[in-house]
Amino acid sequence: MDIPRIFNITESAHRIHNPITPEKLATLGAALRLESGARVLDLGSGSGEMLCTWARDYGVIGTGIDMSQLFTEQAKRRAEELGVADQVKFIHGDAAGYVSEEKVSVAACVGATWIGGGVVGTIELLGRSLRAGGIILIGEPYWWQLPPTEEVAKGCLANSISDFRMLPDLLASFGHLGYDVVEMVLADQDGWDRYEAAKWLTMRRWLEANPGDDLAKDVRAKLTAEPERYAAYTREYLGWGVFALMPR
């Protein structure tokens, strides 16, 4: 069980696998008013930066599940590095359908809502692990500005314009599902740059080290095309944020 190898290659040097910066991640933890001993569940936990830094800074206890063997091992090493291995646990596995045995204060899926088949299904899944008075965290793209054509939407790696909403519509959709939006932390262009541009050096270094690999041709094509595509499309049109929700 693993994610497609291309992602393990392009994001192998990332600590955070979405456009949020370490500073924004710290802002999010402070905004949630986390208390020592609070339990946090993170579906699609990547390399574990959110759980590990929150365990260090706020004393939370956490469990993360991710399909990437590489990212899960990186998360375990990060926990050891920060001295929180006794507070957080990382599981290599499929987070789809995962429900915590013990109710949690924060149930999160930050940038991987495919786990529940989309935002609606992921919120429902997270809610099954949430204690009364707890908070759901959803990380999700939105349109910073509406693409003028479907071609532009595809340039942002969406299937169509309808894949994402404008920010007011996204916030309203949470209300329609019966949740209050109680906090949000939005990525900025620097966050997007750090997430996307960091892949380019990783790809170049990988190509130098693996010229004969079966994926070398694909990685070379991606490295050649990505800077221009990102600057023309994603950077101009796509936003991303983490939204804190509480059931009404």
mmCIF file of N, CA and C in Angstrom, residues 11-125:
data_model
loop_
_atom_site.group_PDB
_atom_site.id
_atom_site.type_symbol
_atom_site.label_atom_id
_atom_site.label_comp_id
_atom_site.label_asym_id
_atom_site.label_seq_id
_atom_site.Cartn_x
_atom_site.Cartn_y
_atom_site.Cartn_z
ATOM 1 N N GLU A 11 7.912 15.082 -3.393
ATOM 2 C CA GLU A 11 7.718 15.686 -2.077
ATOM 3 C C GLU A 11 8.560 15.015 -0.993
ATOM 4 N N SER A 12 9.596 14.310 -1.411
ATOM 5 C CA SER A 12 10.404 13.569 -0.438
ATOM 6 C C SER A 12 11.150 14.490 0.527
ATOM 7 N N ALA A 13 11.409 15.737 0.135
ATOM 8 C CA ALA A 13 12.110 16.677 1.004
ATOM 9 C C ALA A 13 11.162 17.600 1.759
ATOM 10 N N HIS A 14 9.858 17.441 1.561
ATOM 11 C CA HIS A 14 8.873 18.284 2.233
ATOM 12 C C HIS A 14 8.611 17.785 3.656
ATOM 13 N N ARG A 15 8.510 18.709 4.577
ATOM 14 C CA ARG A 15 7.976 18.372 5.902
ATOM 15 C C ARG A 15 6.470 18.577 5.930
ATOM 16 N N ILE A 16 5.972 19.518 5.134
ATOM 17 C CA ILE A 16 4.547 19.827 5.073
ATOM 18 C C ILE A 16 4.102 19.635 3.629
ATOM 19 N N HIS A 17 3.101 18.796 3.415
ATOM 20 C CA HIS A 17 2.699 18.420 2.062
ATOM 21 C C HIS A 17 1.480 19.199 1.580
ATOM 22 N N ASN A 18 1.477 20.467 1.858
ATOM 23 C CA ASN A 18 0.433 21.369 1.372
ATOM 24 C C ASN A 18 0.984 22.790 1.465
ATOM 25 N N PRO A 19 0.246 23.798 1.013
ATOM 26 C CA PRO A 19 0.822 25.151 0.918
ATOM 27 C C PRO A 19 0.906 25.940 2.224
ATOM 28 N N ILE A 20 0.673 25.321 3.358
ATOM 29 C CA ILE A 20 0.773 26.044 4.615
ATOM 30 C C ILE A 20 2.237 26.044 5.077
ATOM 31 N N THR A 21 2.694 27.153 5.616
ATOM 32 C CA THR A 21 4.067 27.271 6.087
ATOM 33 C C THR A 21 4.162 26.838 7.556
ATOM 34 N N PRO A 22 5.368 26.591 8.059
ATOM 35 C CA PRO A 22 5.499 26.283 9.489
ATOM 36 C C PRO A 22 4.913 27.369 10.377
ATOM 37 N N GLU A 23 5.071 28.626 9.965
ATOM 38 C CA GLU A 23 4.525 29.735 10.747
ATOM 39 C C GLU A 23 3.002 29.694 10.779
ATOM 40 N N LYS A 24 2.395 29.397 9.630
ATOM 41 C CA LYS A 24 0.930 29.302 9.566
ATOM 42 C C LYS A 24 0.429 28.086 10.351
ATOM 43 N N LEU A 25 1.201 27.023 10.328
ATOM 44 C CA LEU A 25 0.826 25.831 11.093
ATOM 45 C C LEU A 25 0.827 26.137 12.582
ATOM 46 N N ALA A 26 1.827 26.914 13.025
ATOM 47 C CA ALA A 26 1.864 27.336 14.426
ATOM 48 C C ALA A 26 0.700 28.265 14.747
ATOM 49 N N THR A 27 0.376 29.154 13.806
ATOM 50 C CA THR A 27 -0.776 30.047 13.984
ATOM 51 C C THR A 27 -2.058 29.250 14.148
ATOM 52 N N LEU A 28 -2.211 28.208 13.339
ATOM 53 C CA LEU A 28 -3.407 27.366 13.428
ATOM 54 C C LEU A 28 -3.499 26.702 14.791
ATOM 55 N N GLY A 29 -2.389 26.146 15.280
ATOM 56 C CA GLY A 29 -2.403 25.503 16.593
ATOM 57 C C GLY A 29 -2.787 26.467 17.689
ATOM 58 N N ALA A 30 -2.241 27.691 17.633
ATOM 59 C CA ALA A 30 -2.588 28.702 18.635
ATOM 60 C C ALA A 30 -4.050 29.108 18.522
ATOM 61 N N ALA A 31 -4.541 29.215 17.287
ATOM 62 C CA ALA A 31 -5.923 29.644 17.077
ATOM 63 C C ALA A 31 -6.924 28.643 17.633
ATOM 64 N N LEU A 32 -6.558 27.374 17.644
ATOM 65 C CA LEU A 32 -7.470 26.340 18.147
ATOM 66 C C LEU A 32 -7.475 26.245 19.671
ATOM 67 N N ARG A 33 -6.562 26.990 20.310
ATOM 68 C CA ARG A 33 -6.473 27.016 21.783
ATOM 69 C C ARG A 33 -6.296 25.609 22.344
ATOM 70 N N LEU A 34 -5.350 24.892 21.760
ATOM 71 C CA LEU A 34 -5.095 23.510 22.147
ATOM 72 C C LEU A 34 -4.614 23.421 23.587
ATOM 73 N N GLU A 35 -5.080 22.406 24.272
ATOM 74 C CA GLU A 35 -4.692 22.197 25.662
ATOM 75 C C GLU A 35 -3.854 20.935 25.780
ATOM 76 N N SER A 36 -2.978 20.922 26.757
ATOM 77 C CA SER A 36 -2.140 19.754 27.002
ATOM 78 C C SER A 36 -3.009 18.526 27.260
ATOM 79 N N GLY A 37 -2.667 17.429 26.609
ATOM 80 C CA GLY A 37 -3.423 16.194 26.768
ATOM 81 C C GLY A 37 -4.563 16.024 25.793
ATOM 82 N N ALA A 38 -4.879 17.061 25.014
ATOM 83 C CA ALA A 38 -5.941 16.943 24.017
ATOM 84 C C ALA A 38 -5.556 15.900 22.975
ATOM 85 N N ARG A 39 -6.525 15.104 22.557
ATOM 86 C CA ARG A 39 -6.277 14.073 21.553
ATOM 87 C C ARG A 39 -6.573 14.617 20.153
ATOM 88 N N VAL A 40 -5.661 14.346 19.219
ATOM 89 C CA VAL A 40 -5.795 14.812 17.846
ATOM 90 C C VAL A 40 -5.660 13.616 16.911
ATOM 91 N N LEU A 41 -6.576 13.499 15.961
ATOM 92 C CA LEU A 41 -6.521 12.485 14.910
ATOM 93 C C LEU A 41 -6.258 13.191 13.588
ATOM 94 N N ASP A 42 -5.286 12.709 12.836
ATOM 95 C CA ASP A 42 -4.925 13.326 11.559
ATOM 96 C C ASP A 42 -4.950 12.269 10.461
ATOM 97 N N LEU A 43 -5.967 12.332 9.603
ATOM 98 C CA LEU A 43 -6.085 11.406 8.474
ATOM 99 C C LEU A 43 -5.357 12.000 7.273
ATOM 100 N N GLY A 44 -4.383 11.253 6.749
ATOM 101 C CA GLY A 44 -3.526 11.787 5.706
ATOM 102 C C GLY A 44 -2.458 12.668 6.326
ATOM 103 N N SER A 45 -1.737 12.110 7.287
ATOM 104 C CA SER A 45 -0.847 12.902 8.154
ATOM 105 C C SER A 45 0.493 13.235 7.521
ATOM 106 N N GLY A 46 0.770 12.685 6.323
ATOM 107 C CA GLY A 46 2.007 13.027 5.637
ATOM 108 C C GLY A 46 3.232 12.734 6.478
ATOM 109 N N SER A 47 4.142 13.692 6.530
ATOM 110 C CA SER A 47 5.387 13.525 7.284
ATOM 111 C C SER A 47 5.273 13.978 8.735
ATOM 112 N N GLY A 48 4.034 14.194 9.179
ATOM 113 C CA GLY A 48 3.768 14.335 10.606
ATOM 114 C C GLY A 48 4.069 15.674 11.241
ATOM 115 N N GLU A 49 4.320 16.713 10.437
ATOM 116 C CA GLU A 49 4.762 17.973 11.017
ATOM 117 C C GLU A 49 3.705 18.591 11.928
ATOM 118 N N MET A 50 2.431 18.516 11.541
ATOM 119 C CA MET A 50 1.389 19.123 12.359
ATOM 120 C C MET A 50 1.315 18.446 13.730
ATOM 121 N N LEU A 51 1.206 17.132 13.750
ATOM 122 C CA LEU A 51 1.095 16.429 15.028
ATOM 123 C C LEU A 51 2.358 16.590 15.872
ATOM 124 N N CYS A 52 3.507 16.494 15.241
ATOM 125 C CA CYS A 52 4.762 16.550 16.009
ATOM 126 C C CYS A 52 4.991 17.929 16.629
ATOM 127 N N THR A 53 4.779 18.982 15.854
ATOM 128 C CA THR A 53 5.014 20.319 16.409
ATOM 129 C C THR A 53 3.950 20.690 17.429
ATOM 130 N N TRP A 54 2.723 20.257 17.224
ATOM 131 C CA TRP A 54 1.687 20.543 18.221
ATOM 132 C C TRP A 54 1.913 19.749 19.497
ATOM 133 N N ALA A 55 2.434 18.540 19.365
ATOM 134 C CA ALA A 55 2.784 17.764 20.570
ATOM 135 C C ALA A 55 3.883 18.473 21.347
ATOM 136 N N ARG A 56 4.870 19.002 20.633
ATOM 137 C CA ARG A 56 5.959 19.735 21.277
ATOM 138 C C ARG A 56 5.471 21.043 21.905
ATOM 139 N N ASP A 57 4.672 21.799 21.159
ATOM 140 C CA ASP A 57 4.321 23.154 21.585
ATOM 141 C C ASP A 57 3.130 23.204 22.535
ATOM 142 N N TYR A 58 2.202 22.256 22.393
ATOM 143 C CA TYR A 58 0.963 22.324 23.172
ATOM 144 C C TYR A 58 0.686 21.090 24.022
ATOM 145 N N GLY A 59 1.516 20.055 23.874
ATOM 146 C CA GLY A 59 1.335 18.868 24.693
ATOM 147 C C GLY A 59 0.204 17.960 24.262
ATOM 148 N N VAL A 60 -0.219 18.047 22.982
ATOM 149 C CA VAL A 60 -1.297 17.183 22.517
ATOM 150 C C VAL A 60 -0.799 15.752 22.371
ATOM 151 N N ILE A 61 -1.760 14.832 22.324
ATOM 152 C CA ILE A 61 -1.504 13.415 22.066
ATOM 153 C C ILE A 61 -2.151 13.104 20.719
ATOM 154 N N GLY A 62 -1.421 12.484 19.804
ATOM 155 C CA GLY A 62 -1.971 12.346 18.463
ATOM 156 C C GLY A 62 -1.704 11.029 17.782
ATOM 157 N N THR A 63 -2.574 10.738 16.800
ATOM 158 C CA THR A 63 -2.414 9.593 15.908
ATOM 159 C C THR A 63 -2.563 10.071 14.477
ATOM 160 N N GLY A 64 -1.623 9.685 13.624
ATOM 161 C CA GLY A 64 -1.683 10.025 12.215
ATOM 162 C C GLY A 64 -1.674 8.770 11.358
ATOM 163 N N ILE A 65 -2.445 8.797 10.285
ATOM 164 C CA ILE A 65 -2.511 7.667 9.352
ATOM 165 C C ILE A 65 -2.205 8.184 7.961
ATOM 166 N N ASP A 66 -1.298 7.516 7.246
ATOM 167 C CA ASP A 66 -0.976 7.934 5.891
ATOM 168 C C ASP A 66 -0.598 6.731 5.036
ATOM 169 N N MET A 67 -0.955 6.800 3.750
ATOM 170 C CA MET A 67 -0.700 5.691 2.830
ATOM 171 C C MET A 67 0.748 5.632 2.358
ATOM 172 N N SER A 68 1.500 6.722 2.508
ATOM 173 C CA SER A 68 2.879 6.741 2.034
ATOM 174 C C SER A 68 3.809 6.119 3.074
ATOM 175 N N GLN A 69 4.474 5.041 2.682
ATOM 176 C CA GLN A 69 5.451 4.417 3.571
ATOM 177 C C GLN A 69 6.574 5.395 3.892
ATOM 178 N N LEU A 70 7.044 6.125 2.872
ATOM 179 C CA LEU A 70 8.124 7.082 3.061
ATOM 180 C C LEU A 70 7.728 8.173 4.041
ATOM 181 N N PHE A 71 6.573 8.790 3.823
ATOM 182 C CA PHE A 71 6.150 9.894 4.680
ATOM 183 C C PHE A 71 5.927 9.419 6.115
ATOM 184 N N THR A 72 5.383 8.219 6.269
ATOM 185 C CA THR A 72 5.145 7.685 7.613
ATOM 186 C C THR A 72 6.466 7.487 8.352
ATOM 187 N N GLU A 73 7.469 6.974 7.664
ATOM 188 C CA GLU A 73 8.778 6.805 8.296
ATOM 189 C C GLU A 73 9.385 8.158 8.631
ATOM 190 N N GLN A 74 9.208 9.141 7.756
ATOM 191 C CA GLN A 74 9.701 10.484 8.044
ATOM 192 C C GLN A 74 8.997 11.069 9.265
ATOM 193 N N ALA A 75 7.703 10.806 9.404
ATOM 194 C CA ALA A 75 6.949 11.297 10.551
ATOM 195 C C ALA A 75 7.477 10.697 11.848
ATOM 196 N N LYS A 76 7.770 9.419 11.831
ATOM 197 C CA LYS A 76 8.299 8.767 13.032
ATOM 198 C C LYS A 76 9.658 9.351 13.410
ATOM 199 N N ARG A 77 10.490 9.614 12.409
ATOM 200 C CA ARG A 77 11.801 10.216 12.684
ATOM 201 C C ARG A 77 11.649 11.639 13.224
ATOM 202 N N ARG A 78 10.659 12.374 12.690
ATOM 203 C CA ARG A 78 10.431 13.741 13.164
ATOM 204 C C ARG A 78 9.981 13.728 14.624
ATOM 205 N N ALA A 79 9.141 12.770 14.986
ATOM 206 C CA ALA A 79 8.703 12.652 16.381
ATOM 207 C C ALA A 79 9.883 12.399 17.303
ATOM 208 N N GLU A 80 10.795 11.531 16.871
ATOM 209 C CA GLU A 80 11.997 11.275 17.670
ATOM 210 C C GLU A 80 12.850 12.537 17.773
ATOM 211 N N GLU A 81 12.997 13.236 16.641
ATOM 212 C CA GLU A 81 13.824 14.443 16.605
ATOM 213 C C GLU A 81 13.310 15.517 17.556
ATOM 214 N N LEU A 82 11.980 15.655 17.650
ATOM 215 C CA LEU A 82 11.384 16.680 18.504
ATOM 216 C C LEU A 82 11.112 16.188 19.923
ATOM 217 N N GLY A 83 11.431 14.938 20.185
ATOM 218 C CA GLY A 83 11.269 14.407 21.532
ATOM 219 C C GLY A 83 9.828 14.151 21.932
ATOM 220 N N VAL A 84 8.966 13.823 20.940
ATOM 221 C CA VAL A 84 7.542 13.621 21.240
ATOM 222 C C VAL A 84 7.056 12.231 20.828
ATOM 223 N N ALA A 85 7.988 11.299 20.654
ATOM 224 C CA ALA A 85 7.600 9.968 20.184
ATOM 225 C C ALA A 85 6.674 9.252 21.159
ATOM 226 N N ASP A 86 6.680 9.674 22.435
ATOM 227 C CA ASP A 86 5.775 9.070 23.407
ATOM 228 C C ASP A 86 4.387 9.700 23.370
ATOM 229 N N GLN A 87 4.230 10.762 22.577
ATOM 230 C CA GLN A 87 2.935 11.463 22.510
ATOM 231 C C GLN A 87 2.184 11.220 21.200
ATOM 232 N N VAL A 88 2.928 10.871 20.154
ATOM 233 C CA VAL A 88 2.287 10.714 18.842
ATOM 234 C C VAL A 88 2.611 9.351 18.249
ATOM 235 N N LYS A 89 1.660 8.836 17.496
ATOM 236 C CA LYS A 89 1.811 7.530 16.844
ATOM 237 C C LYS A 89 1.453 7.696 15.376
ATOM 238 N N PHE A 90 2.252 7.099 14.501
ATOM 239 C CA PHE A 90 2.004 7.191 13.065
ATOM 240 C C PHE A 90 1.827 5.789 12.490
ATOM 241 N N ILE A 91 0.744 5.628 11.732
ATOM 242 C CA ILE A 91 0.363 4.340 11.169
ATOM 243 C C ILE A 91 0.434 4.417 9.657
ATOM 244 N N HIS A 92 1.147 3.475 9.053
ATOM 245 C CA HIS A 92 1.135 3.368 7.593
ATOM 246 C C HIS A 92 -0.084 2.551 7.192
ATOM 247 N N GLY A 93 -1.041 3.215 6.562
ATOM 248 C CA GLY A 93 -2.265 2.518 6.189
ATOM 249 C C GLY A 93 -3.232 3.423 5.459
ATOM 250 N N ASP A 94 -4.345 2.856 5.078
ATOM 251 C CA ASP A 94 -5.401 3.577 4.368
ATOM 252 C C ASP A 94 -6.310 4.234 5.397
ATOM 253 N N ALA A 95 -6.376 5.568 5.357
ATOM 254 C CA ALA A 95 -7.186 6.295 6.339
ATOM 255 C C ALA A 95 -8.672 6.280 6.007
ATOM 256 N N ALA A 96 -9.034 5.846 4.813
ATOM 257 C CA ALA A 96 -10.451 5.801 4.439
ATOM 258 C C ALA A 96 -11.199 4.859 5.377
ATOM 259 N N GLY A 97 -12.211 5.383 6.047
ATOM 260 C CA GLY A 97 -12.994 4.584 6.969
ATOM 261 C C GLY A 97 -12.416 4.479 8.364
ATOM 262 N N TYR A 98 -11.270 5.116 8.614
ATOM 263 C CA TYR A 98 -10.642 5.008 9.935
ATOM 264 C C TYR A 98 -11.419 5.817 10.967
ATOM 265 N N VAL A 99 -11.745 5.167 12.076
ATOM 266 C CA VAL A 99 -12.431 5.813 13.191
ATOM 267 C C VAL A 99 -11.638 5.520 14.465
ATOM 268 N N SER A 100 -11.356 6.558 15.222
ATOM 269 C CA SER A 100 -10.569 6.412 16.441
ATOM 270 C C SER A 100 -11.340 5.627 17.498
ATOM 271 N N GLU A 101 -10.641 4.734 18.190
ATOM 272 C CA GLU A 101 -11.281 3.977 19.270
ATOM 273 C C GLU A 101 -11.667 4.890 20.421
ATOM 274 N N GLU A 102 -10.858 5.914 20.648
ATOM 275 C CA GLU A 102 -11.135 6.886 21.704
ATOM 276 C C GLU A 102 -11.466 8.223 21.067
ATOM 277 N N LYS A 103 -12.539 8.867 21.503
ATOM 278 C CA LYS A 103 -12.959 10.137 20.912
ATOM 279 C C LYS A 103 -11.868 11.192 21.056
ATOM 280 N N VAL A 104 -11.796 12.073 20.057
ATOM 281 C CA VAL A 104 -10.708 13.052 20.009
ATOM 282 C C VAL A 104 -11.256 14.476 20.099
ATOM 283 N N SER A 105 -10.383 15.382 20.520
ATOM 284 C CA SER A 105 -10.747 16.798 20.586
ATOM 285 C C SER A 105 -10.661 17.477 19.233
ATOM 286 N N VAL A 106 -9.729 17.018 18.404
ATOM 287 C CA VAL A 106 -9.563 17.551 17.055
ATOM 288 C C VAL A 106 -9.447 16.385 16.085
ATOM 289 N N ALA A 107 -10.318 16.357 15.095
ATOM 290 C CA ALA A 107 -10.274 15.361 14.025
ATOM 291 C C ALA A 107 -9.973 16.089 12.728
ATOM 292 N N ALA A 108 -8.841 15.763 12.099
ATOM 293 C CA ALA A 108 -8.338 16.567 10.983
ATOM 294 C C ALA A 108 -8.123 15.743 9.732
ATOM 295 N N CYS A 109 -8.375 16.373 8.605
ATOM 296 C CA CYS A 109 -7.953 15.879 7.302
ATOM 297 C C CYS A 109 -7.533 17.122 6.518
ATOM 298 N N VAL A 110 -6.254 17.376 6.505
ATOM 299 C CA VAL A 110 -5.735 18.647 6.009
ATOM 300 C C VAL A 110 -5.115 18.438 4.629
ATOM 301 N N GLY A 111 -5.956 18.574 3.605
ATOM 302 C CA GLY A 111 -5.472 18.473 2.239
ATOM 303 C C GLY A 111 -5.593 17.100 1.613
ATOM 304 N N ALA A 112 -6.429 16.226 2.158
ATOM 305 C CA ALA A 112 -6.558 14.873 1.606
ATOM 306 C C ALA A 112 -8.006 14.399 1.660
ATOM 307 N N THR A 113 -8.946 15.275 1.283
ATOM 308 C CA THR A 113 -10.356 14.922 1.437
ATOM 309 C C THR A 113 -10.825 13.840 0.464
ATOM 310 N N TRP A 114 -9.938 13.415 -0.438
ATOM 311 C CA TRP A 114 -10.264 12.231 -1.237
ATOM 312 C C TRP A 114 -10.465 11.010 -0.333
ATOM 313 N N ILE A 115 -9.900 11.061 0.883
ATOM 314 C CA ILE A 115 -10.014 9.939 1.822
ATOM 315 C C ILE A 115 -11.477 9.577 2.064
ATOM 316 N N GLY A 116 -12.338 10.599 2.157
ATOM 317 C CA GLY A 116 -13.755 10.355 2.387
ATOM 318 C C GLY A 116 -14.603 10.549 1.146
ATOM 319 N N GLY A 117 -13.966 10.570 -0.016
ATOM 320 C CA GLY A 117 -14.711 10.760 -1.262
ATOM 321 C C GLY A 117 -15.106 12.202 -1.509
ATOM 322 N N GLY A 118 -14.442 13.145 -0.857
ATOM 323 C CA GLY A 118 -14.767 14.564 -0.990
ATOM 324 C C GLY A 118 -14.983 15.191 0.374
ATOM 325 N N VAL A 119 -15.281 16.486 0.364
ATOM 326 C CA VAL A 119 -15.420 17.230 1.613
ATOM 327 C C VAL A 119 -16.557 16.674 2.474
ATOM 328 N N VAL A 120 -17.704 16.437 1.871
ATOM 329 C CA VAL A 120 -18.876 15.995 2.639
ATOM 330 C C VAL A 120 -18.602 14.660 3.323
ATOM 331 N N GLY A 121 -18.097 13.705 2.568
ATOM 332 C CA GLY A 121 -17.821 12.390 3.133
ATOM 333 C C GLY A 121 -16.713 12.412 4.173
ATOM 334 N N THR A 122 -15.731 13.282 3.971
ATOM 335 C CA THR A 122 -14.621 13.367 4.924
ATOM 336 C C THR A 122 -15.078 13.986 6.235
ATOM 337 N N ILE A 123 -15.904 15.009 6.164
ATOM 338 C CA ILE A 123 -16.449 15.602 7.384
ATOM 339 C C ILE A 123 -17.260 14.568 8.158
ATOM 340 N N GLU A 124 -18.062 13.796 7.443
ATOM 341 C CA GLU A 124 -18.870 12.759 8.104
ATOM 342 C C GLU A 124 -17.966 11.728 8.773
ATOM 343 N N LEU A 125 -16.897 11.322 8.076
ATOM 344 C CA LEU A 125 -15.964 10.349 8.641
ATOM 345 C C LEU A 125 -15.276 10.908 9.884
#
